[in-house]
Every structure is written in structure tokens, then in C-alpha cells.
Tab-separated table of C-alpha atoms and ligand atoms in Angstrom:
chain	number	residue	atom	x	y	z
A	1445	MET	CA	16.369	102.996	-20.159
A	1446	ALA	CA	19.189	105.540	-20.745
A	1447	ARG	CA	21.594	105.227	-17.802
A	1448	TYR	CA	24.750	106.987	-18.513
A	1449	LEU	CA	25.620	110.571	-17.667
A	1450	LEU	CA	27.840	113.003	-19.467
A	1451	ALA	CA	29.781	115.668	-17.595
A	1452	ILE	CA	31.267	118.711	-19.212
A	1453	ASP	CA	33.784	120.384	-17.062
A	1454	GLN	CA	35.137	123.672	-18.626
A	1455	GLY	CA	38.127	124.747	-16.390
A	1456	THR	CA	40.478	127.706	-16.477
A	1457	THR	CA	43.327	125.797	-18.234
A	1458	SER	CA	41.411	122.798	-19.944
A	1459	THR	CA	38.115	121.332	-20.873
A	1460	ARG	CA	37.066	117.732	-19.955
A	1461	ALA	CA	34.216	115.531	-20.814
A	1462	MET	CA	33.524	112.439	-18.786
A	1463	VAL	CA	31.059	109.707	-19.030
A	1464	PHE	CA	29.849	108.047	-15.804
A	1465	ASP	CA	27.710	104.993	-15.307
A	1466	HIS	CA	24.660	104.857	-12.875
A	1467	GLU	CA	26.952	104.026	-9.857
A	1468	GLY	CA	29.166	107.029	-10.549
A	1469	ARG	CA	31.939	105.047	-11.983
A	1470	VAL	CA	34.122	106.634	-14.702
A	1471	MET	CA	33.698	105.068	-18.103
A	1472	ALA	CA	35.764	107.552	-20.178
A	1473	LEU	CA	37.453	110.810	-20.026
A	1474	ALA	CA	38.799	113.160	-22.780
A	1475	GLN	CA	40.676	116.525	-22.053
A	1476	GLN	CA	42.070	119.418	-24.060
A	1477	GLU	CA	43.828	122.580	-23.018
A	1478	HIS	CA	43.220	126.010	-24.475
A	1479	ARG	CA	45.334	128.980	-24.771
A	1480	GLN	CA	45.945	131.447	-21.838
A	1481	ILE	CA	46.105	135.059	-23.388
A	1482	TYR	CA	47.959	137.778	-21.332
A	1483	PRO	CA	47.607	140.979	-23.278
A	1484	GLN	CA	49.092	143.104	-20.495
A	1485	PRO	CA	50.238	142.605	-16.900
A	1486	GLY	CA	47.205	141.639	-15.004
A	1487	TRP	CA	45.075	140.828	-17.874
A	1488	VAL	CA	43.985	137.229	-18.618
A	1489	GLU	CA	41.827	136.180	-21.550
A	1490	HIS	CA	40.538	133.100	-23.275
A	1491	ASP	CA	39.098	132.738	-26.897
A	1492	PRO	CA	35.453	131.645	-26.337
A	1493	LEU	CA	35.261	129.984	-29.740
A	1494	GLU	CA	38.353	128.004	-28.969
A	1495	ILE	CA	36.609	126.831	-25.749
A	1496	TRP	CA	33.660	125.796	-27.686
A	1497	GLU	CA	35.825	123.912	-30.249
A	1498	ARG	CA	37.566	122.144	-27.327
A	1499	THR	CA	34.338	121.234	-25.810
A	1500	GLN	CA	32.863	119.653	-28.949
A	1501	ALA	CA	36.083	117.760	-29.432
A	1502	VAL	CA	36.280	116.278	-25.947
A	1503	VAL	CA	32.537	115.516	-25.917
A	1504	ARG	CA	32.960	113.457	-29.168
A	1505	GLN	CA	36.110	111.634	-27.768
A	1506	ALA	CA	34.541	110.874	-24.400
A	1507	VAL	CA	31.414	109.461	-25.952
A	1508	ALA	CA	33.388	107.413	-28.534
A	1509	ARG	CA	35.737	106.136	-25.862
A	1510	ALA	CA	33.068	105.090	-23.501
A	1511	GLY	CA	31.612	103.039	-26.290
A	1512	VAL	CA	27.979	104.103	-25.330
A	1513	VAL	CA	25.256	104.849	-27.963
A	1514	PRO	CA	24.574	108.564	-27.523
A	1515	ALA	CA	20.825	107.854	-27.057
A	1516	ASP	CA	21.767	105.942	-24.028
A	1517	ILE	CA	23.033	109.134	-22.215
A	1518	ALA	CA	20.218	110.098	-19.760
A	1519	ALA	CA	21.406	113.568	-19.138
A	1520	ILE	CA	24.167	116.108	-19.271
A	1521	GLY	CA	25.637	118.184	-16.374
A	1522	VAL	CA	27.640	121.228	-17.172
A	1523	THR	CA	30.208	122.674	-14.846
A	1524	ASN	CA	32.565	125.571	-15.407
A	1525	GLN	CA	35.227	128.082	-14.273
A	1526	ARG	CA	33.153	130.650	-12.657
A	1527	GLU	CA	33.099	134.578	-13.156
A	1528	THR	CA	34.691	134.448	-16.548
A	1529	THR	CA	32.826	136.807	-18.693
A	1530	ILE	CA	31.799	136.474	-22.419
A	1531	VAL	CA	29.590	138.731	-24.456
A	1532	TRP	CA	28.493	137.595	-27.962
A	1533	ASP	CA	26.111	138.348	-30.740
A	1534	ARG	CA	22.991	136.205	-30.561
A	1535	ARG	CA	22.563	136.371	-34.495
A	1536	THR	CA	25.996	134.961	-35.349
A	1537	GLY	CA	27.425	133.446	-32.153
A	1538	ARG	CA	30.470	135.742	-32.526
A	1539	PRO	CA	32.041	137.094	-29.204
A	1540	TYR	CA	32.374	140.889	-29.220
A	1541	TYR	CA	35.574	140.447	-27.174
A	1542	ASN	CA	37.671	137.669	-25.652
A	1543	ALA	CA	36.442	136.009	-22.481
A	1544	ILE	CA	37.761	138.000	-19.520
A	1545	VAL	CA	38.913	135.399	-17.218
A	1546	TRP	CA	38.272	135.408	-13.333
A	1547	GLN	CA	41.907	136.064	-12.554
A	1548	ASP	CA	41.952	139.309	-14.684
A	1549	THR	CA	42.464	142.578	-12.584
A	1550	ARG	CA	41.717	145.186	-15.365
A	1551	THR	CA	38.541	146.242	-13.428
A	1552	ALA	CA	40.299	147.520	-10.451
A	1553	ALA	CA	39.505	151.245	-11.298
A	1554	ILE	CA	35.755	150.197	-11.783
A	1555	CYS	CA	35.673	148.631	-8.291
A	1556	ASP	CA	37.363	151.410	-6.666
A	1557	GLN	CA	35.029	153.856	-8.135
A	1558	LEU	CA	31.881	151.830	-7.133
A	1559	ALA	CA	33.431	151.498	-3.624
A	1560	ARG	CA	33.783	155.285	-3.239
A	1561	ASP	CA	29.997	155.346	-2.337
A	1562	GLY	CA	29.609	152.772	0.421
A	1563	GLY	CA	32.907	151.092	0.544
A	1564	PRO	CA	34.058	147.771	-0.839
A	1565	ASP	CA	31.193	145.889	1.048
A	1566	ARG	CA	28.411	148.033	-0.264
A	1567	PHE	CA	26.649	145.136	-2.113
A	1568	ARG	CA	27.687	142.402	0.361
A	1569	ASP	CA	24.433	142.130	2.175
A	1570	ARG	CA	22.663	141.508	-1.113
A	1571	THR	CA	25.120	139.531	-3.055
A	1572	GLY	CA	27.419	137.933	-0.455
A	1573	LEU	CA	30.521	139.375	-2.205
A	1574	PRO	CA	32.855	142.248	-1.830
A	1575	LEU	CA	33.549	144.670	-4.713
A	1576	ALA	CA	36.417	142.967	-6.388
A	1577	THR	CA	38.062	142.418	-9.788
A	1578	TYR	CA	37.267	138.620	-9.304
A	1579	PHE	CA	33.538	138.766	-10.093
A	1580	SER	CA	31.719	139.084	-13.482
A	1581	GLY	CA	29.671	142.288	-12.969
A	1582	PRO	CA	32.630	144.736	-13.260
A	1583	LYS	CA	34.083	142.760	-16.164
A	1584	LEU	CA	30.791	142.964	-18.004
A	1585	LYS	CA	30.587	146.751	-17.315
A	1586	TRP	CA	34.213	146.993	-18.749
A	1587	ILE	CA	33.120	145.351	-21.982
A	1588	LEU	CA	30.111	147.440	-22.241
A	1589	ASP	CA	32.147	150.769	-21.695
A	1590	GLN	CA	35.246	149.695	-23.697
A	1591	VAL	CA	34.283	147.735	-26.620
A	1592	PRO	CA	32.793	149.814	-29.409
A	1593	GLY	CA	29.148	149.000	-30.313
A	1594	VAL	CA	28.533	146.563	-27.600
A	1595	ARG	CA	26.238	148.738	-25.382
A	1596	GLU	CA	24.046	149.620	-28.383
A	1597	ALA	CA	23.907	145.926	-29.428
A	1598	ALA	CA	22.972	145.056	-25.775
A	1599	GLU	CA	20.200	147.745	-25.684
A	1600	ARG	CA	18.891	146.411	-29.046
A	1601	GLY	CA	18.825	142.851	-27.618
A	1602	ASP	CA	21.567	141.468	-29.987
A	1603	ALA	CA	24.276	141.088	-27.360
A	1604	LEU	CA	24.096	138.373	-24.740
A	1605	PHE	CA	26.059	138.057	-21.549
A	1606	GLY	CA	27.092	134.755	-20.103
A	1607	THR	CA	29.582	133.029	-17.866
A	1608	VAL	CA	31.128	129.864	-19.621
A	1609	ASP	CA	28.136	127.626	-18.614
A	1610	THR	CA	25.835	129.921	-20.382
A	1611	TRP	CA	28.003	130.199	-23.470
A	1612	LEU	CA	28.407	126.432	-23.780
A	1613	ILE	CA	24.721	125.510	-23.061
A	1614	TRP	CA	23.662	128.177	-25.723
A	1615	TRP	CA	25.845	126.484	-28.236
A	1616	LEU	CA	24.940	122.917	-27.287
A	1617	THR	CA	21.323	123.687	-27.640
A	1618	GLY	CA	21.405	125.378	-31.127
A	1619	GLY	CA	23.515	128.560	-30.910
A	1620	PRO	CA	22.154	131.222	-33.195
A	1621	ASP	CA	19.471	128.736	-34.175
A	1622	GLY	CA	17.348	128.656	-31.002
A	1623	GLY	CA	20.012	128.270	-28.368
A	1624	VAL	CA	18.790	128.546	-24.779
A	1625	HIS	CA	20.143	131.474	-22.726
A	1626	VAL	CA	20.377	130.355	-19.256
A	1627	THR	CA	22.578	130.160	-16.120
A	1628	ASP	CA	22.212	128.649	-12.671
A	1629	VAL	CA	21.985	130.061	-9.239
A	1630	THR	CA	25.536	129.153	-8.418
A	1631	ASN	CA	27.118	130.742	-11.451
A	1632	ALA	CA	24.757	133.798	-11.049
A	1633	SER	CA	25.937	134.218	-7.434
A	1634	ARG	CA	29.466	134.981	-8.699
A	1635	THR	CA	28.364	137.990	-10.897
A	1636	LEU	CA	27.827	140.610	-8.068
A	1637	LEU	CA	24.512	141.159	-9.848
A	1638	MET	CA	22.272	138.515	-8.160
A	1639	ASP	CA	20.346	138.982	-4.888
A	1640	LEU	CA	21.455	135.937	-2.799
A	1641	ARG	CA	18.070	135.513	-1.144
A	1642	ARG	CA	15.689	136.283	-4.115
A	1643	LEU	CA	17.864	134.422	-6.537
A	1644	ASP	CA	17.168	137.010	-9.152
A	1645	TRP	CA	19.111	139.882	-10.749
A	1646	ASP	CA	19.137	142.927	-8.652
A	1647	ASP	CA	17.745	145.901	-10.578
A	1648	GLU	CA	19.438	148.589	-8.470
A	1649	ILE	CA	22.884	147.033	-9.007
A	1650	LEU	CA	22.333	146.623	-12.650
A	1651	ARG	CA	21.437	150.341	-12.797
A	1652	LEU	CA	24.464	151.278	-10.858
A	1653	LEU	CA	26.713	149.388	-13.210
A	1654	GLY	CA	24.752	150.376	-16.369
A	1655	ILE	CA	24.001	146.793	-17.375
A	1656	PRO	CA	20.808	146.267	-19.556
A	1657	ARG	CA	18.712	143.414	-17.947
A	1658	ARG	CA	17.798	141.972	-21.316
A	1659	MET	CA	21.360	140.794	-22.088
A	1660	LEU	CA	21.355	138.496	-18.960
A	1661	PRO	CA	20.459	134.948	-18.946
A	1662	ALA	CA	17.489	133.431	-17.145
A	1663	ILE	CA	18.591	132.026	-13.606
A	1664	HIS	CA	17.536	128.403	-12.978
A	1665	PRO	CA	17.961	125.886	-10.184
A	1666	SER	CA	21.395	123.928	-10.600
A	1667	VAL	CA	19.399	120.682	-10.889
A	1668	ALA	CA	16.498	121.211	-13.225
A	1669	PRO	CA	15.218	118.626	-15.561
A	1670	ALA	CA	13.691	120.817	-18.191
A	1671	ALA	CA	15.222	124.271	-17.807
A	1672	TYR	CA	18.320	123.887	-19.959
A	1673	GLY	CA	17.005	122.389	-23.186
A	1674	ALA	CA	18.388	119.516	-25.143
A	1675	THR	CA	21.438	119.019	-27.281
A	1676	ARG	CA	21.060	119.223	-31.002
A	1677	PRO	CA	21.321	115.679	-32.678
A	1678	ASP	CA	23.754	117.131	-35.181
A	1679	GLY	CA	25.938	118.548	-32.433
A	1680	PRO	CA	28.990	116.820	-30.559
A	1681	VAL	CA	26.756	114.480	-28.460
A	1682	GLY	CA	25.164	112.962	-31.452
A	1683	ALA	CA	21.621	112.786	-30.089
A	1684	ALA	CA	18.965	115.067	-28.343
A	1685	VAL	CA	19.984	114.565	-24.712
A	1686	PRO	CA	18.705	116.841	-22.110
A	1687	VAL	CA	21.001	119.319	-20.311
A	1688	CYS	CA	19.625	118.849	-16.661
A	1689	ALA	CA	22.289	120.455	-14.460
A	1690	ASP	CA	24.476	123.467	-14.266
A	1691	LEU	CA	26.897	124.388	-11.556
A	1692	GLY	CA	30.005	126.474	-11.010
A	1693	ASP	CA	32.978	124.090	-10.728
A	1694	GLN	CA	33.708	124.540	-7.068
A	1695	GLN	CA	30.128	123.926	-6.199
A	1696	ALA	CA	30.017	120.854	-8.212
A	1697	ALA	CA	33.056	119.537	-6.453
A	1698	LEU	CA	31.113	120.115	-3.097
A	1699	VAL	CA	28.387	117.942	-4.587
A	1700	GLY	CA	30.963	115.401	-5.931
A	1701	GLN	CA	32.363	115.167	-2.433
A	1702	THR	CA	28.789	114.678	-1.175
A	1703	CYS	CA	29.095	117.524	1.256
A	1704	PHE	CA	25.154	117.710	1.581
A	1705	GLU	CA	25.107	118.480	5.426
A	1706	PRO	CA	25.746	121.931	7.047
A	1707	GLY	CA	29.201	121.827	8.492
A	1708	GLU	CA	30.710	119.618	5.665
A	1709	ALA	CA	33.602	121.200	3.695
A	1710	LYS	CA	35.865	120.439	0.853
A	1711	ASN	CA	38.987	122.105	-0.638
A	1712	THR	CA	39.796	121.818	-4.326
A	1713	TYR	CA	43.467	122.522	-5.305
A	1714	GLY	CA	43.450	123.528	-8.873
A	1715	THR	CA	44.577	126.665	-10.696
A	1716	GLY	CA	43.378	128.494	-7.682
A	1717	CYS	CA	42.215	126.828	-4.384
A	1718	PHE	CA	38.632	126.977	-3.198
A	1719	LEU	CA	37.447	125.905	0.152
A	1720	LEU	CA	33.651	125.663	0.463
A	1721	LEU	CA	31.652	125.020	3.625
A	1722	ASN	CA	28.041	123.986	3.468
A	1723	THR	CA	25.980	126.253	5.713
A	1724	GLY	CA	22.520	124.991	4.957
A	1725	ALA	CA	19.465	126.793	3.859
A	1726	THR	CA	20.350	130.255	5.360
A	1727	PRO	CA	23.219	132.394	3.914
A	1728	VAL	CA	25.753	133.159	6.489
A	1729	PHE	CA	27.478	136.504	5.970
A	1730	SER	CA	31.091	136.692	6.713
A	1731	ARG	CA	32.906	139.085	8.973
A	1732	SER	CA	36.226	137.587	8.223
A	1733	GLY	CA	36.711	138.081	4.619
A	1734	LEU	CA	35.033	135.044	3.183
A	1735	ILE	CA	32.248	135.180	0.644
A	1736	THR	CA	28.736	133.887	0.785
A	1737	THR	CA	27.622	131.830	-2.288
A	1738	VAL	CA	24.951	129.550	-3.406
A	1739	ALA	CA	26.227	125.959	-3.038
A	1740	TYR	CA	23.520	124.344	-5.099
A	1741	LYS	CA	19.686	124.401	-5.633
A	1742	MET	CA	18.007	121.158	-6.437
A	1743	GLY	CA	14.708	121.775	-8.237
A	1744	ASP	CA	11.945	123.334	-5.930
A	1745	GLN	CA	13.932	122.563	-2.781
A	1746	PRO	CA	15.294	125.635	-1.004
A	1747	ALA	CA	18.772	126.869	-2.146
A	1748	VAL	CA	21.600	125.598	-0.034
A	1749	TYR	CA	24.397	128.142	0.624
A	1750	ALA	CA	28.121	128.038	1.408
A	1751	LEU	CA	30.755	130.124	2.832
A	1752	GLU	CA	33.762	130.165	0.546
A	1753	GLY	CA	37.527	130.867	0.880
A	1754	SER	CA	38.678	131.628	-2.648
A	1755	ILE	CA	42.439	131.651	-3.307
A	1756	ALA	CA	43.477	132.967	-6.622
A	1757	VAL	CA	46.800	131.135	-7.040
A	1758	ALA	CA	47.712	127.576	-6.049
A	1759	GLY	CA	48.593	125.333	-8.941
A	1760	ALA	CA	49.097	128.333	-11.049
A	1761	LEU	CA	52.247	129.118	-8.979
A	1762	VAL	CA	53.738	125.624	-9.921
A	1763	GLN	CA	52.960	126.483	-13.596
A	1764	TRP	CA	54.566	129.772	-13.240
A	1765	LEU	CA	57.798	128.099	-11.896
A	1766	ARG	CA	57.554	125.853	-14.931
A	1767	ASP	CA	56.659	128.401	-17.691
A	1768	ASN	CA	58.197	131.667	-16.428
A	1769	LEU	CA	61.132	130.568	-14.430
A	1770	GLY	CA	61.981	127.134	-16.126
A	1771	LEU	CA	62.681	125.736	-12.670
A	1772	ILE	CA	60.949	122.394	-13.607
A	1773	ALA	CA	60.158	120.790	-16.913
A	1774	ARG	CA	56.690	119.319	-15.925
A	1775	SER	CA	54.487	120.421	-12.902
A	1776	ALA	CA	54.758	117.000	-11.407
A	1777	ASP	CA	58.454	117.580	-10.919
A	1778	VAL	CA	57.770	120.081	-8.296
A	1779	GLU	CA	57.454	117.605	-5.551
A	1780	ALA	CA	60.859	115.889	-6.059
A	1781	LEU	CA	62.462	119.324	-6.291
A	1782	ALA	CA	60.700	120.567	-3.141
A	1783	GLY	CA	61.686	117.251	-1.336
A	1784	SER	CA	65.456	117.714	-2.245
A	1785	VAL	CA	65.678	120.120	0.740
A	1786	GLU	CA	64.794	119.563	4.362
A	1787	ASP	CA	62.629	122.586	4.760
A	1788	ASN	CA	61.956	126.058	3.082
A	1789	GLY	CA	65.199	127.462	4.302
A	1790	GLY	CA	63.321	130.648	5.443
A	1791	VAL	CA	61.925	131.392	1.973
A	1792	TYR	CA	58.265	132.324	1.600
A	1793	PHE	CA	56.110	133.013	-1.499
A	1794	VAL	CA	53.171	135.390	-1.520
A	1795	PRO	CA	51.626	134.480	-4.949
A	1796	ALA	CA	49.419	137.632	-5.451
A	1797	PHE	CA	49.390	137.513	-9.188
A	1798	SER	CA	45.762	138.542	-9.306
A	1799	GLY	CA	45.899	140.664	-6.044
A	1800	LEU	CA	44.916	138.730	-3.009
A	1801	PHE	CA	41.431	137.147	-2.722
A	1802	ALA	CA	40.103	135.880	0.624
A	1803	PRO	CA	40.433	136.962	3.255
A	1804	HIS	CA	42.261	140.118	2.223
A	1805	TRP	CA	40.456	141.201	-1.060
A	1806	ASP	CA	43.277	143.448	-1.982
A	1807	GLY	CA	43.305	143.941	-5.693
A	1808	SER	CA	46.440	146.075	-5.549
A	1809	ALA	CA	48.650	143.352	-3.930
A	1810	ARG	CA	51.306	141.806	-6.054
A	1811	GLY	CA	53.595	138.805	-5.668
A	1812	LEU	CA	56.504	138.566	-3.365
A	1813	ILE	CA	59.385	136.074	-2.558
A	1814	ILE	CA	60.864	136.856	0.824
A	1815	GLY	CA	63.413	135.396	3.040
A	1816	LEU	CA	66.170	134.870	0.397
A	1817	THR	CA	69.691	134.431	1.644
A	1818	ARG	CA	72.741	133.106	-0.217
A	1819	PHE	CA	71.828	129.665	1.115
A	1820	ALA	CA	68.487	129.663	-0.905
A	1821	ASN	CA	68.349	127.287	-3.842
A	1822	ARG	CA	65.823	125.901	-6.307
A	1823	GLY	CA	64.600	123.360	-3.832
A	1824	HIS	CA	63.737	125.983	-1.376
A	1825	LEU	CA	61.796	128.115	-3.980
A	1826	ALA	CA	59.786	124.868	-5.054
A	1827	ARG	CA	59.127	124.117	-1.293
A	1828	ALA	CA	58.024	127.771	-0.614
A	1829	ALA	CA	55.711	127.459	-3.520
A	1830	LEU	CA	53.946	124.470	-2.336
A	1831	GLU	CA	53.708	125.782	1.177
A	1832	ALA	CA	52.104	129.074	-0.049
A	1833	THR	CA	49.072	126.989	-1.100
A	1834	ALA	CA	48.825	125.270	2.373
A	1835	PHE	CA	49.380	128.649	4.270
A	1836	GLN	CA	46.651	130.264	2.190
A	1837	THR	CA	44.281	127.334	3.011
A	1838	ARG	CA	45.094	127.794	6.716
A	1839	GLU	CA	44.317	131.467	6.436
A	1840	VAL	CA	40.847	130.739	4.990
A	1841	VAL	CA	40.114	127.833	7.455
A	1842	ASP	CA	40.867	130.293	10.326
A	1843	ALA	CA	38.527	132.613	8.844
A	1844	MET	CA	35.837	130.026	8.449
A	1845	TYR	CA	36.299	128.995	12.119
A	1846	ARG	CA	35.774	132.637	13.135
A	1847	ASP	CA	32.573	133.200	11.003
A	1848	SER	CA	30.890	129.686	11.651
A	1849	GLY	CA	32.047	128.775	15.024
A	1850	LEU	CA	32.495	125.202	13.588
A	1851	ARG	CA	35.647	123.117	13.842
A	1852	LEU	CA	36.593	120.784	11.024
A	1853	THR	CA	37.104	117.185	11.979
A	1854	ALA	CA	38.778	116.401	8.626
A	1855	LEU	CA	39.229	118.200	5.342
A	1856	ARG	CA	38.017	116.552	2.245
A	1857	VAL	CA	40.404	117.461	-0.721
A	1858	ASP	CA	40.419	117.161	-4.519
A	1859	GLY	CA	41.826	118.680	-7.656
A	1860	GLY	CA	45.182	118.330	-9.561
A	1861	MET	CA	47.578	119.165	-6.652
A	1862	VAL	CA	46.352	116.371	-4.240
A	1863	VAL	CA	48.591	113.904	-5.867
A	1864	ASN	CA	51.468	115.898	-4.183
A	1865	GLU	CA	52.132	113.936	-0.966
A	1866	LEU	CA	54.424	116.599	0.352
A	1867	LEU	CA	51.913	119.337	0.042
A	1868	MET	CA	49.064	117.247	1.581
A	1869	GLN	CA	51.234	116.218	4.524
A	1870	PHE	CA	52.213	119.809	5.136
A	1871	GLN	CA	48.544	120.846	4.737
A	1872	ALA	CA	47.572	118.341	7.496
A	1873	ASP	CA	50.477	119.559	9.694
A	1874	ILE	CA	49.617	123.230	9.495
A	1875	LEU	CA	45.833	122.698	9.901
A	1876	GLY	CA	46.129	120.225	12.716
A	1877	VAL	CA	43.348	118.137	11.117
A	1878	PRO	CA	43.412	115.073	9.016
A	1879	VAL	CA	43.283	115.761	5.222
A	1880	VAL	CA	41.349	113.099	3.300
A	1881	ARG	CA	41.144	112.176	-0.412
A	1882	PRO	CA	38.423	110.250	-2.063
A	1883	ALA	CA	38.892	107.401	-4.484
A	1884	VAL	CA	37.368	109.334	-7.389
A	1885	THR	CA	39.413	112.669	-7.395
A	1886	GLU	CA	37.466	114.008	-10.488
A	1887	THR	CA	34.973	115.359	-8.094
A	1888	THR	CA	34.078	118.325	-10.186
A	1889	ALA	CA	32.874	116.282	-13.230
A	1890	LEU	CA	31.522	113.777	-10.801
A	1891	GLY	CA	29.385	116.454	-9.074
A	1892	ALA	CA	28.072	117.566	-12.419
A	1893	ALA	CA	27.122	113.876	-13.260
A	1894	TYR	CA	25.513	113.484	-9.829
A	1895	ALA	CA	23.493	116.618	-10.220
A	1896	ALA	CA	22.434	115.653	-13.848
A	1897	GLY	CA	21.539	112.081	-12.500
A	1898	LEU	CA	19.477	113.573	-9.689
A	1899	ALA	CA	17.529	115.660	-12.282
A	1900	ALA	CA	16.998	112.731	-14.689
A	1901	GLY	CA	15.896	110.367	-11.887
A	1902	VAL	CA	18.960	108.105	-12.065
A	1903	TRP	CA	19.178	108.722	-8.341
A	1904	GLU	CA	16.312	109.694	-6.178
A	1905	GLU	CA	17.872	111.973	-3.536
A	1906	PRO	CA	21.378	113.308	-2.813
A	1907	ALA	CA	21.765	111.059	0.326
A	1908	ARG	CA	21.863	108.078	-1.972
A	1909	LEU	CA	25.137	109.285	-3.448
A	1910	ARG	CA	26.947	109.131	-0.140
A	1911	GLN	CA	27.466	105.258	-0.685
A	1912	TYR	CA	29.882	106.052	-3.580
A	1913	TRP	CA	32.263	108.280	-1.443
A	1914	GLN	CA	35.242	106.101	-0.458
A	1915	GLU	CA	38.236	107.335	1.396
A	1916	ALA	CA	41.288	106.502	-0.605
A	1917	ARG	CA	44.131	108.334	1.447
A	1918	ARG	CA	44.511	110.177	4.682
A	1919	TRP	CA	47.225	112.383	5.844
A	1920	THR	CA	47.314	112.739	9.647
A	1921	PRO	CA	48.922	115.812	11.329
A	1922	ARG	CA	52.359	115.019	12.624
A	1923	LEU	CA	52.383	115.759	16.322
A	1924	ALA	CA	55.640	117.664	16.508
A	1925	LEU	CA	54.406	120.364	14.082
A	1926	ASN	CA	50.822	120.232	15.407
A	1927	SER	CA	51.740	121.132	18.862
A	1928	SER	CA	54.218	123.990	17.789
B	2231	G3P	O1	36.279	130.858	-9.410
B	2231	G3P	C1	37.284	130.345	-10.273
B	2231	G3P	C2	37.198	128.847	-10.259
B	2231	G3P	O2	35.867	128.486	-10.608
B	2231	G3P	C3	38.213	128.305	-11.308
B	2231	G3P	O3	38.364	127.017	-11.065
B	2231	G3P	O4	39.347	124.823	-11.364
B	2231	G3P	O5	38.881	126.225	-13.354
B	2231	G3P	O6	40.699	126.807	-11.914
B	2231	G3P	P1	39.327	126.129	-11.990
């Protein structure tokens, strides 16, 4: 019986494909980066066809490296950078415009205009989200309004909208030749267009934004054996394998960390930083600047919701130190540079490159470096950059405490930055709770594989997966800092 699982993790800076066995062990990984396109200050785009090419390449490489026969892959799970918006021609597969990335702030005026009637929270009770440039709906409206011919094509039924999951699944299942046009509840919950309780597109919001419903994908549970079609045998997988799961990447990481109980939380330190707290079957609406999102929906089971603290810039700040300031040659060098000084020397970073997300939701905010004196050096800048991630996390944890009344006993962490000992220790210090890292840190891809495996019957129920979660490292708050 087919027992392997393929996870496709399409992220902000790179695409990975990973093959897992039926005990959640990594058999192979392939990864490729794609271009970041910055046409103007505040604009961030990706080339959707480049993303599809990279996806095909890494899938081929991972399957070859794992040494498995494609027909032995039981199921595929897709997980993706969320909110990033693509519109393409269903007849050709050609995008009408580049993908507008979640970090892009070009829709500030659209959001302000919509907020004039009812304020920035006018859709919050239905969608769980404030009106902000982060989400897909305003990006889709921008494409419909600004790119010639798209609105007419959408009304004719030729233009399709999708987040990156939808784009990739459409291509994997045939593209112009019968591709399936679908998304899942977690991705749809990031558009500002879905009713969080009914799990369907909200007709009134669609009308207000001028979005034709027929261009939107069908919304399915995140774990759904038959909803997402099967790959084309002549495609990169090399066999007809069912796509059984689709989840936004931060929700996939929550599943990969096996946070299946209300009160369990994880924080993923990637390009941005995203803290999700499982709140169970009822959506909890934030009064403290967090957002409410779908955590996952497994088949016919009720949806599970999460409170999320979204931080736009975390690892991206380290990349900025590397690429824009030339302060370090490689991202990994930031730790040694930050460790070359005793403390931050009074220097603080506010990395508001895309405005500020949770808990402020201020699209007009811009970055700051403050506290500079003649004493400050490169080390202090590096240290302040790392500390900015930990301080932002503290801010969203405080908001989460206020909203939920819960207190963390430990914070489960994952993502590229968790190899940074200095950052993780500082995080534990300023949170005052232990920070714990699992043995498998590729939790996003792992979560997509778990979801696919649950759909395909490799595992019967989520609780089974807990046995695979193993603590690999723990940072305990240092008393001196904790009590201050
Ligand atoms: O909401 C944006 C988030 O999904 C991006 O995650 O890991 O691709 O930076 P990542």
C-alpha cells in the first residue's frame, strides 16, 4: 500500500518539497528560491510562473532523492505563503499581473476608503480581520481596478483568482486542461472575503469590493480526501496522486507542532513571525489587535479556530541587514555579530517595512532605528535586529493573554530563526516562559504531510500524531531578567 507523503511548501522566499514516511520521518527535501520583485517602495511581487517552475523542479528532485516510486506516494499536502494574490487566465494559465505578495502595502488607499464607512473593523465580526493591506481582498480589488481587461475577463468567467495554494493545485491537476479551482478554509480565511462561521464567501463584502463571485475558488476543508483532485501523471510527481490537504503555512505549522487542543500555541520565526493559539471550535474575536482565523478543518469535523498574532518582519530584517546594508555576508552570521557585544547598547529597531501588523494594524508606520549614540556599532545593530523579533513576539503574547485569559506554560517554536541561540534565549527571557523546539523543525511541511496522511488514512486521528513530537531543545528564562 502507498505509504509515503509528499508535502509542497510554497513560502515567501522559497519553495520546498519534502517526502515523509508513515512515521513522519523526513526522507528527502529539495528547496529553491525565487525572485523578490520590488517595483516601488512598499510594493512586493513574485512571478507566479517562476513559482510554478520552482515547484515542479523541487517536486521532481525530492521524489528522486527519496528513491520512492511515485505510485507509492499516498497523498500530497500543499501549504503556502498566505494572502499573496494571483489572477490568471483559465484558458492559457497566463497571469494577468505578478503575484501581489502579503507584505505589499499598495492597497492602503483602498483600505482607508473602505474604512471610511464603519471604521477599520467593519468586517471583523464576519471575517475575523481588520481592514489592512495584508489581506487578499483589497489586493484582488486593486488588480480588478488597475489592470486593463481583468474585470471584463472576470465577468466573462475567464479570469480566476487564487492564493498560491489555488494556483499550484490548479496547475498540478491539469492547468488549462481541467485544473481544479479550489482553496481551503484556512487560506480563504485570509482574504477578508470569507464569513468565518459559514465558511463561505460573503456576498455583501464581495459586492462592496466589486469582486465577481465566479472568479473565486470553491472552499473545501483543509483535510479532504476527494476535494482537490489528483496530479497529472505527466506532471512533476510522475503519477496520479491525490492532493488531499491544503493549509496556509502558519496553520500547517500548528498542525506540525500537534497543537490540537485549545490553549496550545506555536510561534514560527520565518520571513515574518506568526503566533497561533488554538481556541477550539468557536471563533474568539480579539479586542487586543489579534486576528481570528481558521486553524484547520478536518473533513466533516467542525472547523477549529485560532487567534493569531501576525508580525510582518522577523527574518526579513536579517536579510535586509545582509542585502541592503551589507552588514553580514550570510544570514547565519547575524548571531556571531550580535554576540560580539554585551547588550544592545541602547539601540532598538522597529522593522515596520510593511507598516505594523498585530497588534497595531498601522499601514502608515515605517521602520525606525532609535537610540543611536556614537558608541553604537555593527554588533549593536545586529543585536537590536534580533531583539526586535523577540519584542514583537512579547507584544502579541501579551495581547493573547488579554484576549484569551490563558497563560502559556511554554512556547513551541519553529522556523528558520530558531537555530539562533541568542534570539531564543532572549525570547525566553522576555516572555518569562520556556521556549521549546521540536526535533523536526520543518513543521510547516510536516503539518501538510500530517494533514494529507490523515486524509489518506495513513493515520486515523490527529491524536496519533502526538507521539512523533519530541522536544529537542529548551531555553529556560534566566531569573535575573525574568524578575526585572
Ligand atoms: O501570512 C504570511 C505567511 O503565511 C508567510 O509565511 O513562512 O512564507 O514567510 P512565510
